[in-house]
Amino acid sequence: MIIMIISVVIPALNEEGVVGKTVRSVPVDELRARGFDVEILVVDNASEDNTANEAREAGARVVREDNRGYGNAYKKGFREARGDILVMGDADLTYPFEMIPEFVDEIMRGYDFVIGDRLNGMMEDGAMPALHRYIGNPMLSRMLNVLFRNPIRDTHCGMRAFTREALERMDLRAPGMEFAIEMVIEASEKNLKIREIPIPYRKRGGEAKLHSFKDGWRHIDYMLKRKFFGAY
């Protein structure tokens, strides 16, 4: 009997104090009871604190990526991961890792790419700045929907699951935060079978890494260049 492996890939930059709690929130026993093997892989993105040791002590395998950037961290993690199914999510306790089995269920039903939807009335008060919740994320998601004929409502949600085959079909290059929309665009253009499911979103632990206007512009710049100039 071949046992499928689930790799939970978590990028972490200076997440001491929260990364251990995040690792322990992965429902490993439940997934193993369903017949999966599970690995938790934390990508230490050149942290300057105790992130790596804390993640190891919580039970994760830790790899280091010295080139900082959201995309750089994930690309390193995906190269190192052993899983047939890959799950991604942040190290800051904002995402409901207890819902990983539901994401996996959708994969097992035949979907290639599963993404959470935070904009569904389940968001914890204060979890997302009003500028992001009511203007930034909806505007950027709508822009992506129009430019790339993509139906996903919350294109920037970072909790996702996909098959190994789907990962190999996507051409993921972006080094920074624009990696989030690159993946969504690739999933759509490669005709992956996509499923969006509602999830809660919680107040983060530790210091925020997102820079509203800088990262927002990077997303806009990426979409325009990719759509109209074929550059990315």
PDB file of N, CA and C in Angstrom, residues 15 18 23 32 80 83 108 143 145 149 153 192 197 206 216:
ATOM      1  N   GLU A  15       9.888  34.941  13.373  1.00  0.00           N
ATOM      2  CA  GLU A  15       8.587  34.583  13.953  1.00  0.00           C
ATOM      3  C   GLU A  15       8.747  33.881  15.300  1.00  0.00           C
ATOM      4  N   VAL A  18       5.785  32.671  17.888  1.00  0.00           N
ATOM      5  CA  VAL A  18       4.551  32.229  17.233  1.00  0.00           C
ATOM      6  C   VAL A  18       4.764  31.009  16.336  1.00  0.00           C
ATOM      7  N   VAL A  23       3.303  25.567  14.186  1.00  0.00           N
ATOM      8  CA  VAL A  23       3.661  24.181  13.865  1.00  0.00           C
ATOM      9  C   VAL A  23       2.783  23.212  14.647  1.00  0.00           C
ATOM     10  N   ARG A  32      -2.813  11.647  10.029  1.00  0.00           N
ATOM     11  CA  ARG A  32      -2.256  10.301  10.050  1.00  0.00           C
ATOM     12  C   ARG A  32      -3.342   9.261  10.273  1.00  0.00           C
ATOM     13  N   GLU A  80      12.262  21.409  -1.379  1.00  0.00           N
ATOM     14  CA  GLU A  80      12.664  20.500  -0.307  1.00  0.00           C
ATOM     15  C   GLU A  80      11.553  19.544   0.116  1.00  0.00           C
ATOM     16  N   GLY A  83       6.155  15.949  -0.274  1.00  0.00           N
ATOM     17  CA  GLY A  83       4.750  15.594  -0.332  1.00  0.00           C
ATOM     18  C   GLY A  83       4.165  15.358  -1.713  1.00  0.00           C
ATOM     19  N   MET A 108      -8.560  15.382  -2.604  1.00  0.00           N
ATOM     20  CA  MET A 108      -8.914  13.979  -2.820  1.00  0.00           C
ATOM     21  C   MET A 108     -10.193  13.829  -3.650  1.00  0.00           C
ATOM     22  N   MET A 143      -9.100  43.206 -10.023  1.00  0.00           N
ATOM     23  CA  MET A 143      -8.205  43.505 -11.138  1.00  0.00           C
ATOM     24  C   MET A 143      -7.672  42.216 -11.753  1.00  0.00           C
ATOM     25  N   ASN A 145      -9.095  39.267 -11.534  1.00  0.00           N
ATOM     26  CA  ASN A 145     -10.233  38.573 -12.149  1.00  0.00           C
ATOM     27  C   ASN A 145     -10.480  39.064 -13.568  1.00  0.00           C
ATOM     28  N   ARG A 149      -9.238  36.636 -16.312  1.00  0.00           N
ATOM     29  CA  ARG A 149     -10.452  35.802 -16.389  1.00  0.00           C
ATOM     30  C   ARG A 149     -10.439  34.710 -15.324  1.00  0.00           C
ATOM     31  N   ARG A 153     -12.287  34.877  -5.548  1.00  0.00           N
ATOM     32  CA  ARG A 153     -12.650  36.128  -4.873  1.00  0.00           C
ATOM     33  C   ARG A 153     -11.502  36.686  -4.041  1.00  0.00           C
ATOM     34  N   LEU A 192      -5.790  24.380 -14.182  1.00  0.00           N
ATOM     35  CA  LEU A 192      -5.942  23.527 -13.017  1.00  0.00           C
ATOM     36  C   LEU A 192      -7.387  23.587 -12.524  1.00  0.00           C
ATOM     37  N   ILE A 197     -12.565  27.737  -0.734  1.00  0.00           N
ATOM     38  CA  ILE A 197     -13.404  27.400   0.413  1.00  0.00           C
ATOM     39  C   ILE A 197     -13.285  28.486   1.478  1.00  0.00           C
ATOM     40  N   GLY A 206       3.028  38.462  16.528  1.00  0.00           N
ATOM     41  CA  GLY A 206       4.295  39.019  16.061  1.00  0.00           C
ATOM     42  C   GLY A 206       4.108  40.195  15.128  1.00  0.00           C
ATOM     43  N   GLY A 216       1.370  46.493  -2.449  1.00  0.00           N
ATOM     44  CA  GLY A 216       0.216  46.653  -3.327  1.00  0.00           C
ATOM     45  C   GLY A 216       0.638  47.068  -4.728  1.00  0.00           C
TER      46      GLY A 216
END
